PDB file of N, CA and C in Angstrom:
ATOM      1  N   MET A   1       1.601 -11.125   7.654  1.00  0.00           N
ATOM      2  CA  MET A   1       0.498 -10.965   8.559  1.00  0.00           C
ATOM      3  C   MET A   1      -0.220 -12.297   8.723  1.00  0.00           C
ATOM      4  N   PRO A   2      -0.784 -12.509   9.877  1.00  0.00           N
ATOM      5  CA  PRO A   2      -1.555 -13.738  10.058  1.00  0.00           C
ATOM      6  C   PRO A   2      -2.776 -13.765   9.145  1.00  0.00           C
ATOM      7  N   LYS A   3      -3.121 -14.961   8.711  1.00  0.00           N
ATOM      8  CA  LYS A   3      -4.312 -15.134   7.895  1.00  0.00           C
ATOM      9  C   LYS A   3      -5.504 -14.581   8.661  1.00  0.00           C
ATOM     10  N   GLY A   4      -6.359 -13.852   7.971  1.00  0.00           N
ATOM     11  CA  GLY A   4      -7.542 -13.294   8.604  1.00  0.00           C
ATOM     12  C   GLY A   4      -7.347 -11.901   9.167  1.00  0.00           C
ATOM     13  N   THR A   5      -6.148 -11.323   8.989  1.00  0.00           N
ATOM     14  CA  THR A   5      -5.933  -9.952   9.454  1.00  0.00           C
ATOM     15  C   THR A   5      -6.900  -9.043   8.707  1.00  0.00           C
ATOM     16  N   PRO A   6      -7.627  -8.181   9.407  1.00  0.00           N
ATOM     17  CA  PRO A   6      -8.599  -7.312   8.742  1.00  0.00           C
ATOM     18  C   PRO A   6      -7.922  -6.401   7.701  1.00  0.00           C
ATOM     19  N   GLU A   7      -8.598  -6.225   6.578  1.00  0.00           N
ATOM     20  CA  GLU A   7      -8.069  -5.424   5.466  1.00  0.00           C
ATOM     21  C   GLU A   7      -7.659  -4.011   5.882  1.00  0.00           C
ATOM     22  N   PRO A   8      -8.440  -3.309   6.723  1.00  0.00           N
ATOM     23  CA  PRO A   8      -8.003  -1.965   7.120  1.00  0.00           C
ATOM     24  C   PRO A   8      -6.649  -1.954   7.843  1.00  0.00           C
ATOM     25  N   ILE A   9      -6.375  -2.994   8.613  1.00  0.00           N
ATOM     26  CA  ILE A   9      -5.086  -3.082   9.304  1.00  0.00           C
ATOM     27  C   ILE A   9      -3.974  -3.340   8.296  1.00  0.00           C
ATOM     28  N   ILE A  10      -4.218  -4.233   7.350  1.00  0.00           N
ATOM     29  CA  ILE A  10      -3.231  -4.506   6.300  1.00  0.00           C
ATOM     30  C   ILE A  10      -2.911  -3.227   5.540  1.00  0.00           C
ATOM     31  N   GLN A  11      -3.938  -2.479   5.153  1.00  0.00           N
ATOM     32  CA  GLN A  11      -3.731  -1.253   4.386  1.00  0.00           C
ATOM     33  C   GLN A  11      -2.974  -0.202   5.200  1.00  0.00           C
ATOM     34  N   LYS A  12      -3.302  -0.084   6.478  1.00  0.00           N
ATOM     35  CA  LYS A  12      -2.643   0.908   7.327  1.00  0.00           C
ATOM     36  C   LYS A  12      -1.161   0.572   7.502  1.00  0.00           C
ATOM     37  N   LEU A  13      -0.852  -0.689   7.747  1.00  0.00           N
ATOM     38  CA  LEU A  13       0.547  -1.097   7.897  1.00  0.00           C
ATOM     39  C   LEU A  13       1.305  -0.964   6.582  1.00  0.00           C
ATOM     40  N   ASN A  14       0.650  -1.270   5.475  1.00  0.00           N
ATOM     41  CA  ASN A  14       1.275  -1.108   4.170  1.00  0.00           C
ATOM     42  C   ASN A  14       1.605   0.358   3.915  1.00  0.00           C
ATOM     43  N   ALA A  15       0.675   1.247   4.213  1.00  0.00           N
ATOM     44  CA  ALA A  15       0.909   2.679   4.012  1.00  0.00           C
ATOM     45  C   ALA A  15       2.052   3.179   4.890  1.00  0.00           C
ATOM     46  N   ALA A  16       2.112   2.700   6.128  1.00  0.00           N
ATOM     47  CA  ALA A  16       3.193   3.111   7.026  1.00  0.00           C
ATOM     48  C   ALA A  16       4.543   2.591   6.541  1.00  0.00           C
ATOM     49  N   THR A  17       4.563   1.380   6.030  1.00  0.00           N
ATOM     50  CA  THR A  17       5.800   0.808   5.500  1.00  0.00           C
ATOM     51  C   THR A  17       6.288   1.587   4.288  1.00  0.00           C
ATOM     52  N   ILE A  18       5.375   1.907   3.387  1.00  0.00           N
ATOM     53  CA  ILE A  18       5.742   2.687   2.200  1.00  0.00           C
ATOM     54  C   ILE A  18       6.256   4.060   2.594  1.00  0.00           C
ATOM     55  N   ALA A  19       5.579   4.698   3.534  1.00  0.00           N
ATOM     56  CA  ALA A  19       6.014   6.025   3.985  1.00  0.00           C
ATOM     57  C   ALA A  19       7.429   5.949   4.561  1.00  0.00           C
ATOM     58  N   ALA A  20       7.708   4.912   5.331  1.00  0.00           N
ATOM     59  CA  ALA A  20       9.048   4.749   5.911  1.00  0.00           C
ATOM     60  C   ALA A  20      10.086   4.494   4.825  1.00  0.00           C
ATOM     61  N   MET A  21       9.748   3.632   3.859  1.00  0.00           N
ATOM     62  CA  MET A  21      10.694   3.320   2.785  1.00  0.00           C
ATOM     63  C   MET A  21      11.034   4.539   1.940  1.00  0.00           C
ATOM     64  N   ASP A  22      10.117   5.474   1.868  1.00  0.00           N
ATOM     65  CA  ASP A  22      10.325   6.657   1.035  1.00  0.00           C
ATOM     66  C   ASP A  22      11.048   7.796   1.745  1.00  0.00           C
ATOM     67  N   THR A  23      11.385   7.622   3.018  1.00  0.00           N
ATOM     68  CA  THR A  23      12.092   8.688   3.720  1.00  0.00           C
ATOM     69  C   THR A  23      13.548   8.724   3.278  1.00  0.00           C
ATOM     70  N   PRO A  24      14.139   9.907   3.256  1.00  0.00           N
ATOM     71  CA  PRO A  24      15.543  10.006   2.846  1.00  0.00           C
ATOM     72  C   PRO A  24      16.489   9.154   3.692  1.00  0.00           C
ATOM     73  N   SER A  25      16.229   9.058   4.996  1.00  0.00           N
ATOM     74  CA  SER A  25      17.141   8.274   5.842  1.00  0.00           C
ATOM     75  C   SER A  25      17.114   6.791   5.480  1.00  0.00           C
ATOM     76  N   VAL A  26      15.935   6.240   5.210  1.00  0.00           N
ATOM     77  CA  VAL A  26      15.850   4.837   4.822  1.00  0.00           C
ATOM     78  C   VAL A  26      16.455   4.645   3.433  1.00  0.00           C
ATOM     79  N   GLN A  27      16.183   5.564   2.534  1.00  0.00           N
ATOM     80  CA  GLN A  27      16.774   5.488   1.192  1.00  0.00           C
ATOM     81  C   GLN A  27      18.308   5.464   1.287  1.00  0.00           C
ATOM     82  N   GLU A  28      18.859   6.293   2.148  1.00  0.00           N
ATOM     83  CA  GLU A  28      20.315   6.353   2.326  1.00  0.00           C
ATOM     84  C   GLU A  28      20.845   5.054   2.931  1.00  0.00           C
ATOM     85  N   GLN A  29      20.137   4.501   3.907  1.00  0.00           N
ATOM     86  CA  GLN A  29      20.555   3.240   4.512  1.00  0.00           C
ATOM     87  C   GLN A  29      20.524   2.106   3.490  1.00  0.00           C
ATOM     88  N   LEU A  30      19.494   2.086   2.671  1.00  0.00           N
ATOM     89  CA  LEU A  30      19.416   1.073   1.616  1.00  0.00           C
ATOM     90  C   LEU A  30      20.591   1.219   0.657  1.00  0.00           C
ATOM     91  N   LYS A  31      20.856   2.436   0.263  1.00  0.00           N
ATOM     92  CA  LYS A  31      21.971   2.712  -0.652  1.00  0.00           C
ATOM     93  C   LYS A  31      23.291   2.254  -0.036  1.00  0.00           C
ATOM     94  N   ASP A  32      23.471   2.498   1.259  1.00  0.00           N
ATOM     95  CA  ASP A  32      24.707   2.125   1.942  1.00  0.00           C
ATOM     96  C   ASP A  32      24.974   0.619   1.923  1.00  0.00           C
ATOM     97  N   VAL A  33      23.912  -0.175   1.882  1.00  0.00           N
ATOM     98  CA  VAL A  33      24.088  -1.630   1.867  1.00  0.00           C
ATOM     99  C   VAL A  33      23.911  -2.216   0.462  1.00  0.00           C
ATOM    100  N   GLY A  34      23.815  -1.332  -0.530  1.00  0.00           N
ATOM    101  CA  GLY A  34      23.712  -1.784  -1.913  1.00  0.00           C
ATOM    102  C   GLY A  34      22.337  -2.257  -2.322  1.00  0.00           C
ATOM    103  N   ALA A  35      21.317  -1.773  -1.639  1.00  0.00           N
ATOM    104  CA  ALA A  35      19.944  -2.178  -1.946  1.00  0.00           C
ATOM    105  C   ALA A  35      19.143  -0.975  -2.435  1.00  0.00           C
ATOM    106  N   VAL A  36      17.991  -1.242  -2.960  1.00  0.00           N
ATOM    107  CA  VAL A  36      17.067  -0.192  -3.380  1.00  0.00           C
ATOM    108  C   VAL A  36      15.682  -0.518  -2.829  1.00  0.00           C
ATOM    109  N   ALA A  37      14.866   0.500  -2.694  1.00  0.00           N
ATOM    110  CA  ALA A  37      13.493   0.295  -2.221  1.00  0.00           C
ATOM    111  C   ALA A  37      12.698  -0.474  -3.267  1.00  0.00           C
ATOM    112  N   VAL A  38      11.728  -1.183  -2.799  1.00  0.00           N
ATOM    113  CA  VAL A  38      10.840  -1.929  -3.685  1.00  0.00           C
ATOM    114  C   VAL A  38      10.145  -0.952  -4.622  1.00  0.00           C
ATOM    115  N   ALA A  39      10.051  -1.325  -5.889  1.00  0.00           N
ATOM    116  CA  ALA A  39       9.388  -0.482  -6.881  1.00  0.00           C
ATOM    117  C   ALA A  39       7.925  -0.272  -6.501  1.00  0.00           C
ATOM    118  N   PRO A  40       7.369   0.899  -6.780  1.00  0.00           N
ATOM    119  CA  PRO A  40       5.985   1.194  -6.391  1.00  0.00           C
ATOM    120  C   PRO A  40       4.958   0.161  -6.852  1.00  0.00           C
ATOM    121  N   GLU A  41       5.141  -0.402  -8.039  1.00  0.00           N
ATOM    122  CA  GLU A  41       4.160  -1.379  -8.531  1.00  0.00           C
ATOM    123  C   GLU A  41       4.225  -2.708  -7.774  1.00  0.00           C
ATOM    124  N   ARG A  42       5.257  -2.894  -6.963  1.00  0.00           N
ATOM    125  CA  ARG A  42       5.396  -4.123  -6.181  1.00  0.00           C
ATOM    126  C   ARG A  42       5.061  -3.913  -4.711  1.00  0.00           C
ATOM    127  N   ARG A  43       4.516  -2.776  -4.362  1.00  0.00           N
ATOM    128  CA  ARG A  43       4.248  -2.449  -2.965  1.00  0.00           C
ATOM    129  C   ARG A  43       2.868  -2.830  -2.444  1.00  0.00           C
ATOM    130  N   PRO A  44       1.849  -2.956  -3.275  1.00  0.00           N
ATOM    131  CA  PRO A  44       0.516  -3.285  -2.730  1.00  0.00           C
ATOM    132  C   PRO A  44       0.499  -4.669  -2.071  1.00  0.00           C
ATOM    133  N   PRO A  45      -0.289  -4.826  -1.011  1.00  0.00           N
ATOM    134  CA  PRO A  45      -0.368  -6.125  -0.338  1.00  0.00           C
ATOM    135  C   PRO A  45      -0.769  -7.259  -1.275  1.00  0.00           C
ATOM    136  N   GLY A  46      -1.663  -6.993  -2.215  1.00  0.00           N
ATOM    137  CA  GLY A  46      -2.097  -8.040  -3.143  1.00  0.00           C
ATOM    138  C   GLY A  46      -0.953  -8.555  -3.998  1.00  0.00           C
ATOM    139  N   TYR A  47      -0.079  -7.662  -4.416  1.00  0.00           N
ATOM    140  CA  TYR A  47       1.089  -8.078  -5.211  1.00  0.00           C
ATOM    141  C   TYR A  47       1.972  -8.997  -4.385  1.00  0.00           C
ATOM    142  N   LEU A  48       2.264  -8.608  -3.158  1.00  0.00           N
ATOM    143  CA  LEU A  48       3.129  -9.415  -2.299  1.00  0.00           C
ATOM    144  C   LEU A  48       2.511 -10.782  -2.034  1.00  0.00           C
ATOM    145  N   HIS A  49       1.215 -10.817  -1.813  1.00  0.00           N
ATOM    146  CA  HIS A  49       0.531 -12.094  -1.568  1.00  0.00           C
ATOM    147  C   HIS A  49       0.710 -13.027  -2.769  1.00  0.00           C
ATOM    148  N   LYS A  50       0.457 -12.517  -3.970  1.00  0.00           N
ATOM    149  CA  LYS A  50       0.611 -13.334  -5.183  1.00  0.00           C
ATOM    150  C   LYS A  50       2.063 -13.764  -5.377  1.00  0.00           C
ATOM    151  N   PHE A  51       2.997 -12.863  -5.084  1.00  0.00           N
ATOM    152  CA  PHE A  51       4.415 -13.180  -5.234  1.00  0.00           C
ATOM    153  C   PHE A  51       4.818 -14.317  -4.298  1.00  0.00           C
ATOM    154  N   VAL A  52       4.423 -14.229  -3.042  1.00  0.00           N
ATOM    155  CA  VAL A  52       4.780 -15.267  -2.069  1.00  0.00           C
ATOM    156  C   VAL A  52       4.184 -16.609  -2.493  1.00  0.00           C
ATOM    157  N   LEU A  53       2.924 -16.615  -2.910  1.00  0.00           N
ATOM    158  CA  LEU A  53       2.312 -17.867  -3.354  1.00  0.00           C
ATOM    159  C   LEU A  53       3.051 -18.454  -4.548  1.00  0.00           C
ATOM    160  N   SER A  54       3.461 -17.609  -5.494  1.00  0.00           N
ATOM    161  CA  SER A  54       4.172 -18.109  -6.673  1.00  0.00           C
ATOM    162  C   SER A  54       5.548 -18.652  -6.288  1.00  0.00           C
ATOM    163  N   GLU A  55       6.211 -18.022  -5.314  1.00  0.00           N
ATOM    164  CA  GLU A  55       7.517 -18.510  -4.869  1.00  0.00           C
ATOM    165  C   GLU A  55       7.381 -19.847  -4.149  1.00  0.00           C
ATOM    166  N   ILE A  56       6.334 -20.006  -3.366  1.00  0.00           N
ATOM    167  CA  ILE A  56       6.090 -21.282  -2.686  1.00  0.00           C
ATOM    168  C   ILE A  56       5.873 -22.380  -3.722  1.00  0.00           C
ATOM    169  N   GLU A  57       5.038 -22.091  -4.705  1.00  0.00           N
ATOM    170  CA  GLU A  57       4.748 -23.079  -5.747  1.00  0.00           C
ATOM    171  C   GLU A  57       6.015 -23.420  -6.533  1.00  0.00           C
ATOM    172  N   LYS A  58       6.783 -22.409  -6.879  1.00  0.00           N
ATOM    173  CA  LYS A  58       7.993 -22.599  -7.681  1.00  0.00           C
ATOM    174  C   LYS A  58       9.039 -23.422  -6.936  1.00  0.00           C
ATOM    175  N   ASN A  59       9.128 -23.249  -5.633  1.00  0.00           N
ATOM    176  CA  ASN A  59      10.202 -23.882  -4.874  1.00  0.00           C
ATOM    177  C   ASN A  59       9.785 -25.119  -4.079  1.00  0.00           C
ATOM    178  N   ALA A  60       8.524 -25.471  -4.104  1.00  0.00           N
ATOM    179  CA  ALA A  60       8.049 -26.589  -3.290  1.00  0.00           C
ATOM    180  C   ALA A  60       8.709 -27.909  -3.688  1.00  0.00           C
ATOM    181  N   ALA A  61       8.765 -28.214  -4.973  1.00  0.00           N
ATOM    182  CA  ALA A  61       9.316 -29.491  -5.409  1.00  0.00           C
ATOM    183  C   ALA A  61      10.796 -29.636  -5.049  1.00  0.00           C
ATOM    184  N   PRO A  62      11.640 -28.639  -5.343  1.00  0.00           N
ATOM    185  CA  PRO A  62      13.053 -28.810  -4.965  1.00  0.00           C
ATOM    186  C   PRO A  62      13.261 -28.920  -3.447  1.00  0.00           C
ATOM    187  N   ILE A  63      12.459 -28.203  -2.689  1.00  0.00           N
ATOM    188  CA  ILE A  63      12.583 -28.275  -1.223  1.00  0.00           C
ATOM    189  C   ILE A  63      12.207 -29.668  -0.733  1.00  0.00           C
ATOM    190  N   LYS A  64      11.100 -30.189  -1.242  1.00  0.00           N
ATOM    191  CA  LYS A  64      10.678 -31.533  -0.847  1.00  0.00           C
ATOM    192  C   LYS A  64      11.684 -32.579  -1.306  1.00  0.00           C
ATOM    193  N   ALA A  65      12.222 -32.416  -2.522  1.00  0.00           N
ATOM    194  CA  ALA A  65      13.200 -33.366  -3.049  1.00  0.00           C
ATOM    195  C   ALA A  65      14.467 -33.400  -2.204  1.00  0.00           C
ATOM    196  N   ALA A  66      14.797 -32.263  -1.614  1.00  0.00           N
ATOM    197  CA  ALA A  66      15.984 -32.191  -0.755  1.00  0.00           C
ATOM    198  C   ALA A  66      15.700 -32.719   0.643  1.00  0.00           C
ATOM    199  N   GLY A  67      14.448 -33.064   0.911  1.00  0.00           N
ATOM    200  CA  GLY A  67      14.086 -33.594   2.220  1.00  0.00           C
ATOM    201  C   GLY A  67      13.971 -32.540   3.301  1.00  0.00           C
ATOM    202  N   LEU A  68      13.798 -31.288   2.886  1.00  0.00           N
ATOM    203  CA  LEU A  68      13.676 -30.197   3.838  1.00  0.00           C
ATOM    204  C   LEU A  68      12.213 -29.978   4.215  1.00  0.00           C
ATOM    205  N   ALA A  69      11.997 -29.432   5.400  1.00  0.00           N
ATOM    206  CA  ALA A  69      10.653 -29.114   5.863  1.00  0.00           C
ATOM    207  C   ALA A  69      10.703 -27.854   6.683  1.00  0.00           C
ATOM    208  N   MET A  70       9.611 -27.111   6.644  1.00  0.00           N
ATOM    209  CA  MET A  70       9.517 -25.902   7.459  1.00  0.00           C
ATOM    210  C   MET A  70       8.940 -26.251   8.821  1.00  0.00           C
ATOM    211  N   ASP A  71       9.477 -25.645   9.848  1.00  0.00           N
ATOM    212  CA  ASP A  71       8.949 -25.846  11.196  1.00  0.00           C
ATOM    213  C   ASP A  71       8.102 -24.667  11.584  1.00  0.00           C
TER     214      ASP A  71
END
């Protein structure tokens, strides 16, 4: 989501995403491709935000060392 997205919108989209992930049809599609739904403790927006920030921090040095840049 873009920075500054209002919290009620974030929560509503998160709830809709979780509801979709928990449907039998999505569960079956995930199973068909060898994937599983995200664990419930990893579903809140705050968790994802912290995870993305930690991945950026963890991978910034190797990306810069390789001379790569995001556009």
